Short mmCIF file of C-alpha atoms and ligand atoms in Angstrom, two decimals:
data_model
loop_
_atom_site.label_atom_id
_atom_site.label_comp_id
_atom_site.label_asym_id
_atom_site.label_seq_id
_atom_site.Cartn_x
_atom_site.Cartn_y
_atom_site.Cartn_z
CA UNK A 1 -109.58 121.20 280.45
CA UNK A 2 -107.41 123.50 282.61
CA UNK A 3 -105.65 120.43 283.95
CA UNK A 4 -104.85 119.16 280.45
CA UNK A 5 -103.48 122.54 279.38
CA UNK A 6 -101.22 122.82 282.41
CA UNK A 7 -100.01 119.23 281.91
CA UNK A 8 -99.17 120.04 278.30
CA UNK A 9 -97.39 123.21 279.39
CA UNK A 10 -95.37 121.30 281.96
CA UNK A 11 -94.43 118.69 279.35
CA UNK A 12 -93.41 121.40 276.90
CA UNK A 13 -91.25 123.06 279.55
CA UNK A 14 -89.59 119.76 280.39
CA UNK A 15 -88.78 119.26 276.72
CA UNK A 16 -87.28 122.74 276.52
CA UNK A 17 -85.12 122.11 279.59
CA UNK A 18 -83.99 118.79 278.13
CA UNK A 19 -83.18 120.60 274.89
CA UNK A 20 -80.81 122.94 276.73
CA UNK A 21 -79.37 120.13 278.77
CA UNK A 22 -76.23 118.08 278.82
CA UNK A 23 -73.98 116.15 276.55
CA UNK A 24 -74.23 116.18 272.84
CA UNK A 25 -77.66 117.77 272.63
CA UNK A 26 -77.61 120.36 269.86
CA UNK A 27 -77.68 124.00 270.85
CA UNK A 28 -80.28 124.83 268.21
CA UNK A 29 -82.26 122.78 265.79
CA UNK A 30 -81.73 124.52 262.45
CA UNK A 31 -82.57 121.74 260.04
CA UNK A 32 -81.49 123.60 256.93
CA UNK A 33 -83.40 124.51 253.85
CA UNK A 34 -86.86 123.33 254.92
CA UNK A 35 -89.52 126.05 254.91
CA UNK A 36 -89.30 128.33 257.90
CA UNK A 37 -86.34 126.41 259.36
CA UNK A 38 -83.37 128.44 260.51
CA UNK A 39 -80.36 128.08 258.21
CA UNK A 40 -77.64 125.94 259.75
CA UNK A 41 -74.24 127.54 260.30
CA UNK A 42 -71.29 125.16 260.29
CA UNK A 43 -67.78 126.14 261.31
CA UNK A 44 -65.33 123.98 259.37
CA UNK A 45 -61.59 123.82 260.03
CA UNK A 46 -59.64 122.34 257.12
CA UNK A 47 -55.92 121.58 257.52
CA UNK A 48 -54.69 123.20 254.30
CA UNK A 49 -54.04 122.27 250.69
CA UNK A 50 -51.13 119.83 250.82
CA UNK A 51 -52.33 117.41 248.13
CA UNK A 52 -54.65 116.84 245.14
CA UNK A 53 -56.73 114.74 247.53
CA UNK A 54 -57.13 117.62 249.98
CA UNK A 55 -58.24 119.99 247.21
CA UNK A 56 -60.94 117.47 246.25
CA UNK A 57 -61.96 117.11 249.89
CA UNK A 58 -62.34 120.88 250.32
CA UNK A 59 -64.33 121.23 247.08
CA UNK A 60 -66.63 118.39 248.11
CA UNK A 61 -67.38 120.04 251.46
CA UNK A 62 -67.94 123.52 249.99
CA UNK A 63 -70.19 122.18 247.23
CA UNK A 64 -72.20 119.98 249.59
CA UNK A 65 -72.75 122.93 251.95
CA UNK A 66 -74.13 124.98 249.04
CA UNK A 67 -76.36 122.13 247.89
CA UNK A 68 -77.69 121.57 251.40
CA UNK A 69 -78.30 125.27 252.09
CA UNK A 70 -75.77 125.26 254.93
CA UNK A 71 -73.86 128.44 255.76
CA UNK A 72 -70.23 127.30 255.90
CA UNK A 73 -67.61 129.27 257.79
CA UNK A 74 -64.47 127.80 256.24
CA UNK A 75 -61.08 128.17 257.87
CA UNK A 76 -57.74 127.00 256.41
CA UNK A 77 -55.19 126.10 259.12
CA UNK A 78 -52.16 126.01 256.81
CA UNK A 79 -50.94 122.75 258.37
CA UNK A 80 -50.84 124.10 261.94
CA UNK A 81 -52.77 122.55 264.82
CA UNK A 82 -52.62 125.84 266.76
CA UNK A 83 -54.50 127.54 263.90
CA UNK A 84 -57.17 124.83 264.05
CA UNK A 85 -57.58 125.31 267.79
CA UNK A 86 -57.91 129.08 267.26
CA UNK A 87 -60.50 128.49 264.52
CA UNK A 88 -62.57 126.16 266.72
CA UNK A 89 -62.48 128.73 269.55
CA UNK A 90 -63.66 131.41 267.16
CA UNK A 91 -66.50 129.17 265.94
CA UNK A 92 -67.56 128.76 269.57
CA UNK A 93 -67.39 132.53 270.13
CA UNK A 94 -69.51 133.11 267.01
CA UNK A 95 -72.11 130.66 268.30
CA UNK A 96 -72.21 128.40 265.23
CA UNK A 97 -74.76 125.57 265.23
CA UNK A 98 -72.22 122.84 264.60
CA UNK A 99 -68.46 122.43 264.25
CA UNK A 100 -66.66 120.07 261.88
CA UNK A 101 -62.90 119.71 261.56
CA UNK A 102 -60.15 117.61 260.00
CA UNK A 103 -57.68 116.93 262.83
CA UNK A 104 -54.19 117.42 261.40
CA UNK A 105 -52.73 115.18 264.12
CA UNK A 106 -54.33 112.61 266.41
CA UNK A 107 -53.69 114.13 269.83
CA UNK A 108 -54.05 117.47 271.61
CA UNK A 109 -57.74 118.13 271.08
CA UNK A 110 -59.23 117.40 274.51
CA UNK A 111 -59.27 120.95 275.90
CA UNK A 112 -60.78 122.73 272.91
CA UNK A 113 -63.39 120.02 272.30
CA UNK A 114 -64.39 120.25 275.96
CA UNK A 115 -64.94 123.96 275.40
CA UNK A 116 -67.23 123.17 272.45
CA UNK A 117 -69.14 120.64 274.53
CA UNK A 118 -69.55 123.12 277.38
CA UNK A 119 -70.95 125.59 274.82
CA UNK A 120 -73.39 122.82 273.69
CA UNK A 121 -72.06 122.88 270.14
CA UNK A 122 -71.90 119.39 268.60
CA UNK A 123 -68.66 118.41 266.87
CA UNK A 124 -68.13 116.15 263.85
CA UNK A 125 -64.63 114.79 263.17
CA UNK A 126 -63.95 114.58 259.42
CA UNK A 127 -61.44 112.48 257.45
CA UNK A 128 -58.68 111.91 260.04
CA UNK A 129 -58.93 110.32 263.48
CA UNK A 130 -58.48 111.73 266.98
CA UNK A 131 -57.28 110.14 270.20
CA UNK A 132 -59.16 111.53 273.19
CA UNK A 133 -59.53 110.66 276.84
CA UNK A 134 -63.29 111.06 276.41
CA UNK A 135 -64.96 110.08 273.14
CA UNK A 136 -68.17 111.87 274.07
CA UNK A 137 -66.39 115.09 273.05
CA UNK A 138 -67.49 114.48 269.47
CA UNK A 139 -70.79 113.20 268.13
CA UNK A 140 -69.65 111.47 264.94
CA UNK A 141 -66.60 110.67 262.85
CA UNK A 142 -66.86 110.52 259.04
CA UNK A 143 -63.86 109.36 257.12
CA UNK A 144 -61.63 106.62 255.85
CA UNK A 145 -60.09 103.50 257.36
CA UNK A 146 -56.34 104.12 257.22
CA UNK A 147 -55.39 100.80 258.84
CA UNK A 148 -57.39 98.90 256.21
CA UNK A 149 -55.66 100.94 253.48
CA UNK A 150 -52.26 99.89 254.83
CA UNK A 151 -53.37 96.24 254.83
CA UNK A 152 -54.50 96.53 251.22
CA UNK A 153 -51.17 98.02 250.15
CA UNK A 154 -49.10 95.10 251.47
CA UNK A 155 -51.58 92.52 250.19
CA UNK A 156 -51.51 93.95 246.68
CA UNK A 157 -47.72 94.29 246.78
CA UNK A 158 -47.04 90.72 247.86
CA UNK A 159 -49.42 89.28 245.27
CA UNK A 160 -47.88 91.46 242.56
CA UNK A 161 -44.26 90.59 243.37
CA UNK A 162 -45.19 86.90 243.38
CA UNK A 163 -47.21 87.02 240.14
CA UNK A 164 -44.56 89.03 238.31
CA UNK A 165 -41.82 86.62 239.50
CA UNK A 166 -39.86 89.62 240.80
CA UNK A 167 -36.46 88.89 242.30
CA UNK A 168 -34.84 91.04 245.02
CA UNK A 169 -32.00 93.17 243.61
CA UNK A 170 -29.70 92.07 246.43
CA UNK A 171 -30.61 88.44 245.90
CA UNK A 172 -32.11 87.97 249.36
CA UNK A 173 -34.91 90.40 250.32
CA UNK A 174 -37.05 93.05 248.65
CA UNK A 175 -35.87 96.38 250.01
CA UNK A 176 -38.86 98.64 250.68
CA UNK A 177 -38.59 102.43 251.02
CA UNK A 178 -41.52 104.28 252.59
CA UNK A 179 -42.56 107.91 252.25
CA UNK A 180 -44.68 108.65 255.30
CA UNK A 181 -47.37 111.31 255.66
CA UNK A 182 -47.50 114.16 258.17
CA UNK A 183 -45.84 113.22 261.47
CA UNK A 184 -48.44 112.41 264.13
CA UNK A 185 -51.36 112.34 261.68
CA UNK A 186 -53.74 109.39 261.79
CA UNK A 187 -53.33 108.40 258.11
CA UNK A 188 -49.51 108.32 258.49
CA UNK A 189 -49.56 106.36 261.75
CA UNK A 190 -52.31 103.97 260.75
CA UNK A 191 -51.29 103.30 257.14
CA UNK A 192 -47.81 102.44 258.38
CA UNK A 193 -49.30 100.21 261.09
CA UNK A 194 -51.66 98.47 258.68
CA UNK A 195 -48.85 97.81 256.21
CA UNK A 196 -46.48 96.46 258.86
CA UNK A 197 -49.15 94.30 260.53
CA UNK A 198 -50.17 92.74 257.22
CA UNK A 199 -46.52 92.12 256.40
CA UNK A 200 -45.81 90.54 259.81
CA UNK A 201 -48.84 88.25 259.43
CA UNK A 202 -47.86 87.15 255.91
CA UNK A 203 -46.13 83.85 255.22
CA UNK A 204 -43.86 85.92 252.94
CA UNK A 205 -42.84 88.33 255.72
CA UNK A 206 -39.19 87.23 255.48
CA UNK A 207 -39.00 88.33 251.85
CA UNK A 208 -39.35 92.01 252.72
CA UNK A 209 -37.19 94.50 254.57
CA UNK A 210 -38.01 98.14 255.24
CA UNK A 211 -34.72 99.79 254.35
CA UNK A 212 -35.85 103.41 254.82
CA UNK A 213 -38.95 105.19 256.13
CA UNK A 214 -39.26 108.93 256.48
CA UNK A 215 -41.88 111.65 256.29
CA UNK A 216 -42.57 113.45 253.02
CA UNK A 217 -45.37 115.43 254.69
CA UNK A 218 -47.97 114.31 252.12
CA UNK A 219 -46.60 116.79 249.53
CA UNK A 220 -45.18 116.26 246.05
CA UNK A 221 -42.21 118.54 246.72
CA UNK A 222 -41.16 116.77 249.93
CA UNK A 223 -41.80 113.37 248.36
CA UNK A 224 -39.35 114.25 245.62
CA UNK A 225 -36.72 115.60 248.04
CA UNK A 226 -36.86 112.62 250.40
CA UNK A 227 -36.78 110.15 247.51
CA UNK A 228 -33.66 111.91 246.21
CA UNK A 229 -32.00 111.36 249.58
CA UNK A 230 -33.16 107.71 249.70
CA UNK A 231 -31.60 107.17 246.27
CA UNK A 232 -28.36 108.83 247.38
CA UNK A 233 -28.12 106.62 250.46
CA UNK A 234 -29.28 103.32 248.99
CA UNK A 235 -28.40 103.71 245.33
CA UNK A 236 -30.09 101.07 243.25
CA UNK A 237 -30.85 98.72 246.16
CA UNK A 238 -34.47 99.85 246.49
CA UNK A 239 -37.00 97.38 245.02
CA UNK A 240 -40.24 98.91 246.25
CA UNK A 241 -41.59 102.34 247.13
CA UNK A 242 -44.67 102.62 249.32
CA UNK A 243 -45.86 106.24 249.50
CA UNK A 244 -48.54 107.07 252.06
CA UNK A 245 -50.19 109.25 249.40
CA UNK A 246 -50.19 109.63 245.61
CA UNK A 247 -48.71 113.14 245.63
CA UNK A 248 -45.52 111.94 247.33
CA UNK A 249 -45.34 109.05 244.83
CA UNK A 250 -45.65 111.57 241.98
CA UNK A 251 -42.77 113.60 243.43
CA UNK A 252 -40.71 110.43 243.93
CA UNK A 253 -41.29 109.41 240.30
CA UNK A 254 -39.51 112.61 239.23
CA UNK A 255 -36.59 111.86 241.57
CA UNK A 256 -36.32 108.28 240.26
CA UNK A 257 -36.29 109.45 236.64
CA UNK A 258 -33.72 112.14 237.44
CA UNK A 259 -31.51 109.38 238.88
CA UNK A 260 -31.70 107.58 235.52
CA UNK A 261 -34.00 104.78 236.68
CA UNK A 262 -37.42 103.67 235.46
CA UNK A 263 -40.21 104.22 238.03
CA UNK A 264 -42.77 101.41 237.94
CA UNK A 265 -40.17 99.01 236.54
CA UNK A 266 -36.83 99.35 238.35
CA UNK A 267 -38.79 100.30 241.46
CA UNK A 268 -42.31 98.97 242.04
CA UNK A 269 -44.51 101.84 243.30
CA UNK A 270 -47.70 101.64 245.32
CA UNK A 271 -49.46 104.56 246.98
CA UNK A 272 -52.79 105.61 248.48
CA UNK A 273 -55.57 108.06 247.46
CA UNK A 274 -56.54 107.38 243.83
CA UNK A 275 -56.16 110.91 242.43
CA UNK A 276 -56.19 111.50 238.67
CA UNK A 277 -52.46 112.28 238.56
CA UNK A 278 -51.49 108.80 239.72
CA UNK A 279 -53.89 107.18 237.22
CA UNK A 280 -52.08 109.05 234.45
CA UNK A 281 -48.70 107.91 235.86
CA UNK A 282 -49.97 104.31 235.86
CA UNK A 283 -51.17 104.64 232.27
CA UNK A 284 -47.66 105.93 231.41
CA UNK A 285 -46.20 102.83 233.10
CA UNK A 286 -44.54 104.86 235.87
CA UNK A 287 -46.49 103.57 238.86
CA UNK A 288 -48.07 100.23 239.72
CA UNK A 289 -51.04 100.57 242.07
CA UNK A 290 -53.12 102.99 244.07
CA UNK A 291 -55.33 102.06 247.01
CA UNK A 292 -58.31 104.36 247.04
CA UNK A 293 -59.01 106.82 249.83
CA UNK A 294 -62.24 108.66 249.16
CA UNK A 295 -62.15 112.46 249.74
CA UNK A 296 -65.76 113.10 248.66
CA UNK A 297 -67.09 113.37 252.18
CA UNK A 298 -69.14 116.58 251.87
CA UNK A 299 -72.63 115.14 251.23
CA UNK A 300 -72.35 112.66 254.12
CA UNK A 301 -71.06 115.41 256.40
CA UNK A 302 -74.03 117.72 255.65
CA UNK A 303 -76.52 114.89 256.01
CA UNK A 304 -75.03 113.86 259.36
CA UNK A 305 -74.96 117.47 260.61
CA UNK A 306 -78.64 117.92 259.76
CA UNK A 307 -79.59 114.72 261.55
CA UNK A 308 -77.66 115.74 264.66
CA UNK A 309 -79.31 119.15 264.78
CA UNK A 310 -82.72 117.56 264.25
CA UNK A 311 -82.03 115.44 267.33
CA UNK A 312 -81.78 112.17 265.39
CA UNK A 313 -79.38 109.41 266.31
CA UNK A 314 -76.33 109.04 264.08
CA UNK A 315 -73.59 106.40 263.89
CA UNK A 316 -70.50 107.34 265.86
CA UNK A 317 -68.19 106.11 263.10
CA UNK A 318 -68.91 106.05 259.36
CA UNK A 319 -66.33 105.00 256.79
CA UNK A 320 -66.74 105.88 253.11
CA UNK A 321 -66.16 103.11 250.53
CA UNK A 322 -62.75 102.52 248.96
CA UNK A 323 -61.30 100.28 246.23
CA UNK A 324 -57.90 99.13 244.94
CA UNK A 325 -56.73 100.09 241.42
CA UNK A 326 -53.72 98.34 239.87
CA UNK A 327 -52.12 99.87 236.77
CA UNK A 328 -53.77 97.46 234.32
CA UNK A 329 -57.16 99.00 235.25
CA UNK A 330 -55.96 102.62 235.07
CA UNK A 331 -56.91 103.49 231.47
CA UNK A 332 -60.38 102.02 231.86
CA UNK A 333 -61.04 103.74 235.19
CA UNK A 334 -59.48 107.21 234.67
CA UNK A 335 -62.40 108.76 232.69
CA UNK A 336 -64.81 107.99 235.53
CA UNK A 337 -62.60 109.33 238.34
CA UNK A 338 -64.16 112.30 240.09
CA UNK A 339 -60.99 113.66 241.73
O1 LIG B 401 -54.36 110.60 251.92
C1 LIG B 401 -53.48 112.75 251.76
C2 LIG B 401 -53.75 113.94 252.52
O2 LIG B 401 -56.05 112.66 255.53
C3 LIG B 401 -56.60 110.74 254.33
O3 LIG B 401 -54.33 113.59 253.72
C4 LIG B 401 -56.08 112.11 254.28
C5 LIG B 401 -54.73 112.26 253.64
C6 LIG B 401 -54.64 111.91 252.18
O4 LIG B 401 -53.42 115.12 252.16
O5 LIG B 401 -53.31 112.92 250.40
#
């Protein structure tokens, strides 16, 4: 009997040691709202409120935390990586159970994520992607596939231009202007890459020329300003506008109208996100297509966090589902849009 008890004790101690041990093992095992379980505290660093999409993303995360009984420490970085790094350090100092963050840019995270790992606090990367020397610095990534979105944009565009029998204004090539997202951010880099790769691989590659490409920082205001400058430089040469997000397209639509042109007709417009504002613009005939990027990531984030803290295995990379919505579907789809 004594022997069995001491064996059990030894096994229990080994488990405890393993629980405090290396790598991505959770620091504590608060599994949330279950009876007697410790409430999970999550430190979450959001990048700001640059777009309609981001507002929906923040609401989804806050609501999901409430629903899951998770205590959320929410920090808004106001578009600055240094503020995110400060926030993550403060989460570590506060001893949160888990950290989640939306990386504003791809690089520059190695040091602070190493600090989280050393403190045995698991990290979930949300929405955007990171580039690290060591991928074990985060446990899971939940988000969207920006390269695939870029592919879908060119594919839709080429099919549309062909079907509509569009002719280049200069008689030789369609001139494409691009409004890029935040410099160094994964959606800006990867959407651009996806679009260009799909174009290069297309048998119609020679029909298109990128005449201008510049950042509009994912905001409506900047999208409008940069489109104004594109129109000043290239007058009525531009056939197509590809905006890395809907908000910049909505700003550009104002600039195009102010220049006395018809958005959606004189210039074919395609953007990414699928927010309500762009559906309305499509219904009004002012834009042509949106490729969906799903911001409703809160429930999956909370579920993943709970699994990690309960010691369950989770997928390293999970993409949420996304569709493509051309303008002829806009009126039918708008009432069911959730963001
Ligand atoms: O498309 C844009 C934004 O990171 C995928 O960020 C996200 C992008 C989204 O603010 O509107």
